[in-house]
Coordinates of C-alpha atoms in Angstrom, one line a residue:
M296 CA -21.4 23.8 24.6
T297 CA -22.3 25.8 27.8
I298 CA -25.9 26.4 28.7
T299 CA -27.5 28.2 31.6
V300 CA -30.7 27.2 33.4
D301 CA -33.5 29.7 32.9
P302 CA -33.2 32.3 35.7
R303 CA -36.8 31.5 36.8
A304 CA -35.3 28.3 38.2
S305 CA -33.6 30.0 41.1
T306 CA -35.2 29.6 44.5
S307 CA -35.6 32.4 46.9
G308 CA -32.3 33.9 46.2
Q309 CA -30.5 31.0 47.8
R310 CA -27.3 29.9 46.2
G311 CA -24.6 27.2 46.8
D312 CA -21.2 27.5 45.1
A313 CA -20.0 23.8 45.5
L314 CA -19.0 22.2 42.2
R315 CA -21.3 19.3 41.2
L316 CA -20.8 16.7 38.5
L317 CA -24.0 15.0 37.4
P318 CA -24.1 12.1 34.9
G319 CA -26.8 12.7 32.3
R320 CA -27.9 10.9 29.2
G321 CA -24.6 10.5 27.4
V322 CA -23.2 13.7 28.9
W323 CA -22.0 15.2 32.1
W324 CA -23.7 18.2 33.7
V325 CA -21.5 20.5 35.6
A326 CA -23.2 22.8 38.1
F327 CA -21.7 25.7 40.0
G328 CA -23.8 28.3 41.7
D329 CA -26.5 29.3 39.2
K330 CA -24.4 28.1 36.2
V331 CA -24.8 24.8 34.4
A332 CA -22.6 23.4 31.6
R333 CA -23.3 20.4 29.4
L334 CA -20.0 18.5 28.7
P335 CA -19.2 15.3 26.7
Q336 CA -18.5 12.1 28.6
H337 CA -14.7 12.3 28.1
A338 CA -14.6 15.7 30.0
V339 CA -15.0 13.8 33.3
R340 CA -12.8 11.0 34.7
Q341 CA -13.7 8.6 37.4
T342 CA -11.3 8.2 40.4
D343 CA -11.3 6.3 43.7
E344 CA -12.6 9.5 45.3
G345 CA -15.4 10.1 42.8
S346 CA -15.7 12.1 39.6
A347 CA -13.4 14.9 38.5
L348 CA -13.1 17.3 35.5
V349 CA -10.2 16.5 33.2
V350 CA -7.6 19.3 32.9
E351 CA -8.8 20.4 29.5
A352 CA -12.4 20.6 30.5
R353 CA -11.7 22.7 33.6
A354 CA -9.5 25.0 31.6
S355 CA -12.2 25.5 29.0
L356 CA -14.8 26.4 31.7
E357 CA -12.3 28.7 33.5
A358 CA -11.8 30.5 30.1
Q359 CA -15.5 31.2 30.1
N360 CA -15.4 32.5 33.7
F361 CA -17.7 29.6 34.7
F362 CA -16.2 29.5 38.2
A363 CA -16.3 33.3 38.7
T364 CA -18.6 34.1 41.6
G365 CA -18.4 37.9 41.6
S366 CA -19.1 40.1 44.6
N367 CA -22.5 40.4 46.3
T368 CA -24.2 43.7 45.7
T369 CA -27.7 42.9 47.2
Y370 CA -29.1 43.1 50.7
A371 CA -31.8 40.5 51.0
V372 CA -34.7 40.9 53.4
T373 CA -37.6 38.7 54.3
V374 CA -40.4 40.6 55.9
L375 CA -43.4 39.1 57.6
T376 CA -46.3 41.5 57.0
T377 CA -48.4 39.5 59.6
T378 CA -48.0 36.4 61.6
A379 CA -51.8 35.6 61.3
C380 CA -52.9 32.9 58.8
N381 CA -56.2 32.0 57.3
L382 CA -55.3 28.3 57.0
G383 CA -54.9 25.6 59.6
C384 CA -52.2 23.3 58.1
S385 CA -51.3 20.8 60.8
Y386 CA -47.6 20.6 59.9
C387 CA -46.9 24.4 60.0
F388 CA -43.8 25.2 62.0
Q389 CA -45.6 28.4 63.3
N390 CA -48.2 26.3 65.2
T391 CA -47.6 26.3 69.0
A392 CA -49.9 23.4 69.9
L393 CA -52.1 20.8 68.5
P394 CA -55.7 21.8 67.5
A395 CA -58.5 20.8 69.8
E396 CA -60.3 17.6 68.8
G397 CA -62.5 18.2 65.8
S398 CA -60.9 21.6 65.1
C399 CA -59.0 22.8 62.1
A400 CA -57.5 25.8 63.9
P401 CA -54.2 25.0 65.7
P402 CA -52.9 27.7 68.1
R403 CA -50.3 29.8 66.5
M404 CA -47.4 32.1 67.5
P405 CA -48.2 35.6 68.9
K406 CA -50.1 37.9 66.5
A407 CA -48.2 40.8 65.0
I408 CA -49.0 43.1 62.0
L409 CA -46.7 45.4 60.0
T410 CA -48.0 49.0 60.3
P411 CA -47.2 51.9 58.0
E412 CA -44.8 53.1 60.7
G413 CA -43.2 49.7 60.8
V414 CA -42.8 49.8 57.0
D415 CA -40.8 53.1 57.3
H416 CA -38.6 51.6 60.1
V417 CA -37.8 48.5 58.0
A418 CA -36.9 50.7 55.0
M419 CA -34.6 52.8 57.2
F420 CA -33.0 49.7 58.6
V421 CA -32.4 48.3 55.1
A422 CA -30.9 51.5 53.9
A423 CA -28.5 51.6 56.9
Q424 CA -27.4 48.0 56.3
M425 CA -26.8 48.7 52.6
T426 CA -24.6 51.6 53.5
K427 CA -22.8 49.7 56.2
Y428 CA -21.9 46.8 53.9
D429 CA -21.5 48.9 50.7
L430 CA -24.3 47.2 48.8
T431 CA -26.1 48.8 45.9
D432 CA -29.5 47.1 45.7
T433 CA -32.0 45.1 47.7
S434 CA -34.3 42.1 47.3
L435 CA -37.6 41.5 49.1
L436 CA -39.4 38.3 50.1
L437 CA -42.9 39.0 51.6
F438 CA -43.7 36.3 54.1
G439 CA -46.1 35.5 57.0
G440 CA -48.3 34.0 58.4
E441 CA -50.2 34.8 55.2
P442 CA -48.8 38.1 54.0
L443 CA -51.9 39.0 52.0
L444 CA -54.0 39.2 55.2
N445 CA -52.2 42.5 55.4
P446 CA -52.2 43.7 51.8
D447 CA -51.4 47.3 52.8
G448 CA -48.3 46.1 54.5
A449 CA -47.2 44.1 51.5
L450 CA -47.8 47.0 49.1
G451 CA -46.2 49.5 51.5
M452 CA -43.1 47.4 51.8
L453 CA -42.7 47.1 48.0
R454 CA -43.1 50.8 47.5
A455 CA -40.8 51.7 50.4
L456 CA -37.9 49.6 49.0
T457 CA -38.3 50.6 45.4
P458 CA -36.1 53.7 45.9
L459 CA -33.4 51.4 47.4
S460 CA -33.0 49.8 44.0
L461 CA -35.3 46.9 44.5
S462 CA -33.9 44.3 42.2
N463 CA -36.2 41.4 42.9
A464 CA -39.5 41.0 44.9
E465 CA -41.3 37.8 45.7
I466 CA -44.2 36.7 47.9
I467 CA -44.9 33.4 49.5
T468 CA -48.7 33.2 49.7
N469 CA -51.2 30.4 50.1
G470 CA -53.1 32.0 47.2
V471 CA -56.5 32.1 48.9
P472 CA -56.5 35.9 49.3
L473 CA -54.8 36.5 45.9
T474 CA -57.6 38.1 44.0
R475 CA -57.2 39.4 40.5
Q476 CA -57.1 43.1 41.6
R477 CA -54.7 42.3 44.4
A478 CA -52.3 40.6 42.0
I479 CA -52.5 43.7 39.7
D480 CA -51.8 46.0 42.6
L481 CA -48.8 44.0 43.7
A482 CA -47.3 43.7 40.2
D483 CA -47.7 47.4 39.7
A484 CA -45.9 48.0 43.0
G485 CA -42.9 45.9 41.9
L486 CA -43.7 42.3 42.7
K487 CA -42.0 39.9 40.3
R488 CA -42.9 36.4 41.5
A489 CA -45.4 34.5 43.6
Q490 CA -44.7 31.2 45.3
I491 CA -47.7 29.1 46.2
T492 CA -47.9 25.7 47.9
F493 CA -50.1 22.8 47.1
D494 CA -50.6 19.6 49.2
G495 CA -51.4 17.3 46.3
A496 CA -54.3 16.9 43.9
R497 CA -57.7 18.3 44.8
T498 CA -59.0 15.6 47.2
N499 CA -55.7 15.3 49.1
H500 CA -55.1 19.0 49.2
D501 CA -58.5 19.8 50.5
A502 CA -58.1 17.3 53.3
I503 CA -54.8 18.9 54.4
R504 CA -54.7 22.6 53.4
T505 CA -58.0 23.8 54.8
T506 CA -59.2 27.1 56.1
R507 CA -59.4 27.4 59.9
N508 CA -63.1 26.5 59.7
G509 CA -62.3 23.3 57.7
R510 CA -63.1 24.3 54.1
G511 CA -61.0 23.1 51.2
T512 CA -58.9 25.6 49.2
Y513 CA -57.8 23.8 46.0
D514 CA -60.3 25.3 43.6
T515 CA -60.1 28.8 45.1
I516 CA -56.3 28.8 44.8
L517 CA -56.3 27.5 41.3
R518 CA -58.9 30.0 40.1
N519 CA -57.0 32.9 41.7
V520 CA -53.7 31.8 40.1
S521 CA -55.3 31.5 36.7
T522 CA -57.0 34.9 36.9
A523 CA -53.9 36.6 38.3
A524 CA -51.7 35.1 35.6
E525 CA -54.1 36.4 32.9
A526 CA -54.0 39.9 34.4
T527 CA -50.3 40.3 35.2
D528 CA -46.8 39.3 34.0
L529 CA -46.0 37.7 37.4
S530 CA -43.8 34.6 37.4
W531 CA -45.0 31.6 39.4
H532 CA -43.2 29.1 41.6
F533 CA -45.3 26.1 42.8
R534 CA -44.1 24.1 45.7
I535 CA -45.8 20.7 46.0
N536 CA -45.5 19.3 49.5
I537 CA -45.0 15.5 49.6
S538 CA -45.8 13.0 52.3
Q539 CA -47.3 9.6 52.4
R540 CA -50.7 11.4 52.5
N541 CA -50.6 12.9 49.0
L542 CA -48.3 11.0 46.7
D543 CA -51.2 9.5 44.7
G544 CA -52.8 11.6 42.0
L545 CA -50.1 14.3 41.7
E546 CA -50.4 14.0 37.9
E547 CA -53.8 15.7 38.2
L548 CA -52.3 18.6 40.0
I549 CA -49.5 19.1 37.5
D550 CA -52.1 19.0 34.7
D551 CA -54.2 21.6 36.4
L552 CA -51.1 23.9 36.9
G553 CA -49.9 23.3 33.4
N554 CA -53.3 24.5 32.1
A555 CA -53.7 27.4 34.5
V556 CA -50.5 29.4 34.0
P557 CA -48.3 30.2 31.0
S558 CA -45.5 27.7 31.1
E559 CA -42.8 30.3 30.3
R560 CA -43.5 31.9 33.7
T561 CA -43.7 28.7 35.8
S562 CA -41.3 26.7 37.9
L563 CA -42.1 23.6 40.1
H564 CA -40.6 22.2 43.2
L565 CA -41.6 18.8 44.7
A566 CA -40.5 18.9 48.3
L567 CA -40.8 16.6 51.3
I568 CA -42.5 18.0 54.4
D569 CA -39.8 18.1 57.0
D570 CA -41.7 17.1 60.1
V571 CA -41.4 20.5 61.7
G572 CA -45.0 20.6 62.9
L573 CA -46.3 19.3 66.2
G574 CA -47.7 15.8 66.1
Y575 CA -46.9 15.4 62.4
D576 CA -45.0 12.6 60.7
N577 CA -43.8 12.1 57.2
G578 CA -43.0 8.4 56.3
V579 CA -41.5 9.2 52.9
G580 CA -37.8 9.0 52.6
Y581 CA -35.1 9.7 50.0
N582 CA -35.1 6.3 48.4
N583 CA -35.2 4.8 44.8
D584 CA -39.0 4.5 44.8
L585 CA -39.5 8.2 45.6
C586 CA -36.8 9.1 43.1
D587 CA -38.6 7.2 40.3
R588 CA -41.9 8.9 41.3
I589 CA -40.4 12.4 41.2
L590 CA -38.6 11.7 37.9
D591 CA -42.0 10.8 36.3
L592 CA -43.7 13.9 37.7
H593 CA -40.8 16.1 36.6
E594 CA -41.1 14.7 33.0
R595 CA -44.8 15.6 33.1
A596 CA -44.2 19.1 34.3
I597 CA -41.4 19.7 31.8
G598 CA -43.8 18.5 29.1
Y599 CA -45.9 21.6 29.9
G600 CA -42.8 23.7 29.6
M601 CA -42.2 24.2 33.3
V602 CA -38.8 24.8 34.8
I603 CA -37.5 22.4 37.5
P604 CA -35.1 24.3 39.8
M605 CA -31.9 22.5 40.8
S606 CA -31.6 21.6 44.4
K607 CA -29.7 24.3 46.3
S608 CA -27.5 24.3 49.4
L609 CA -28.3 26.6 52.3
T610 CA -24.6 27.3 52.8
A611 CA -24.9 30.6 51.0
C612 CA -28.4 31.6 52.1
P613 CA -28.3 35.4 52.5
Y614 CA -30.4 35.2 55.7
C615 CA -29.0 32.6 57.9
S616 CA -25.6 31.6 56.6
A617 CA -23.6 34.5 58.1
L618 CA -23.8 35.5 61.7
G619 CA -25.0 39.1 62.2
G620 CA -26.9 39.7 59.0
A621 CA -24.2 41.1 56.7
Q622 CA -26.1 40.0 53.6
G623 CA -29.7 39.9 54.7
A624 CA -32.2 39.9 57.5
V625 CA -35.5 38.1 58.5
I626 CA -37.8 40.8 60.0
N627 CA -41.0 40.0 61.9
A628 CA -44.1 42.2 61.6
D629 CA -43.2 43.8 64.9
G630 CA -39.7 44.8 63.7
K631 CA -37.8 42.1 65.6
L632 CA -34.9 40.4 63.8
Y633 CA -34.4 36.6 63.6
S634 CA -31.8 34.5 61.9
C635 CA -34.1 32.5 59.7
W636 CA -37.7 32.0 58.6
E637 CA -38.4 29.1 61.0
T638 CA -37.6 31.1 64.1
A639 CA -39.3 34.4 63.0
G640 CA -42.1 35.4 65.4
R641 CA -41.0 32.9 68.1
D642 CA -40.4 33.9 71.7
A643 CA -37.7 36.4 72.9
S644 CA -35.0 33.6 73.2
W645 CA -34.8 33.6 69.4
I646 CA -34.6 37.4 68.8
V647 CA -31.3 38.6 67.4
G648 CA -32.1 42.4 67.2
D649 CA -34.6 44.8 65.9
V650 CA -34.9 47.3 63.1
A651 CA -34.6 50.3 65.4
T652 CA -31.2 49.4 66.8
G653 CA -29.9 46.7 64.5
F654 CA -28.4 43.3 65.3
L655 CA -27.3 42.5 68.8
P656 CA -23.6 41.8 69.5
D657 CA -22.3 38.5 68.1
E658 CA -21.6 37.2 71.6
I659 CA -25.2 37.5 72.5
I660 CA -26.8 36.1 69.4
R661 CA -24.3 33.3 68.6
D662 CA -26.4 30.7 70.5
R663 CA -29.6 31.9 68.9
W664 CA -28.3 31.9 65.3
V665 CA -29.6 28.9 63.4
A666 CA -30.1 28.0 59.8
C667 CA -33.4 27.5 58.0
D668 CA -33.1 23.7 58.3
F669 CA -32.2 23.5 62.0
D670 CA -35.4 21.8 63.1
I671 CA -36.0 19.3 60.4
K672 CA -36.1 15.5 60.5
S673 CA -33.7 13.7 58.3
H674 CA -35.2 11.5 55.6
G675 CA -32.0 9.6 54.8
T676 CA -28.3 9.5 55.3
D677 CA -26.1 12.3 53.8
K678 CA -24.9 9.8 51.1
Q679 CA -28.5 8.8 50.2
I680 CA -29.7 12.4 50.0
R681 CA -26.7 13.4 47.8
R682 CA -27.3 10.5 45.4
F683 CA -31.0 11.2 45.4
F684 CA -30.7 14.8 44.3
D685 CA -27.8 14.1 41.9
R686 CA -30.1 11.7 40.1
V687 CA -33.1 14.0 40.2
D688 CA -31.2 17.1 39.0
A689 CA -29.4 15.3 36.2
A690 CA -32.7 13.8 34.9
A691 CA -34.4 17.2 35.0
L692 CA -31.5 18.8 33.1
D693 CA -31.7 16.1 30.5
A694 CA -35.4 16.6 30.0
M695 CA -35.2 20.4 30.0
Y696 CA -32.3 20.3 27.5
A697 CA -34.5 18.2 25.2
R698 CA -36.9 21.2 25.3
E699 CA -34.8 24.0 23.8
D700 CA -37.4 26.5 24.8
V701 CA -36.8 25.8 28.5
L702 CA -33.0 26.2 28.6
D703 CA -31.1 29.1 27.1
A704 CA -28.4 27.9 24.7

């Protein structure tokens, strides 16, 4: 029996096509790209090198085109509508220095805002890239800073790309400026999904994710999400940042989210903070204790009907995986091009082009081209990390399969 994870489980258009064999409860899960198959135990054999599909199982999957990847038709763009942010999260990779003592407002990268003229220039650039690479549609990720500090830029970008066959549109927002009417306007303009980050349950979140004048944001975000979900058909992806500061009490947050948004439109991602901020440390690692904790939290979320996305490799990220932007681009609010989210808006040494003239020659940008995870701290060896996510993903698939309304048979 072959089943496919609900498409809401995909994350930011990222995809990895490496074959993964995951031992589940009395079954084997086979993952390839966005496809997942549930196979009996005898379909996989153990070897000295690891696990492998038996000939008959591989042939059966091939007959169903399980390993077919197809050709890419989409040009993926991340657009920062502004580099400004209303929050003062200490770990943010866009901070340029530590805040002054007693302050909740760390200095940030240079301010830029997407203007109506900038929207037009981005749309012309995307159209030219689509023509150059013979692509038929586009996807949009609205990013910042906080993108809704420039709502006109966000709406303008959605409307400008709609004539270019906008196949998917998502926003990464902290949720504080996401009013009911703003959510309606965004949905009407073509937005499909909102991704919102929490830093734990109420008490922990309000000590970490504060406004720049030090106020907590938990209740505001939760209220905005709830009212926006009632007023629109938007899907929701909740990222829960994890560090030693907020592991306690996460059950309360999952309960709040489970009661705030229709489960059929909700996915959840528990993710370690990767120490990219100045003066920030994360003492949590990919060990058995953390794995057990995440498995329990996933079970709770799946009990509400939430989808747990499988972990994804960055090797096929449309933004950073290919030198020169053949499949996508990260565009700052001033029209400058960068290789990934984490360098967007930084100084000129990271710029790889602009929307007016396109990408710079490969020989110029080769040393500036980095992937989205280039600046993170490792929380374990490659072997530990691989085992950790294999166990987490297999358990999530087992639990979601037990809920037939979460997986499509």
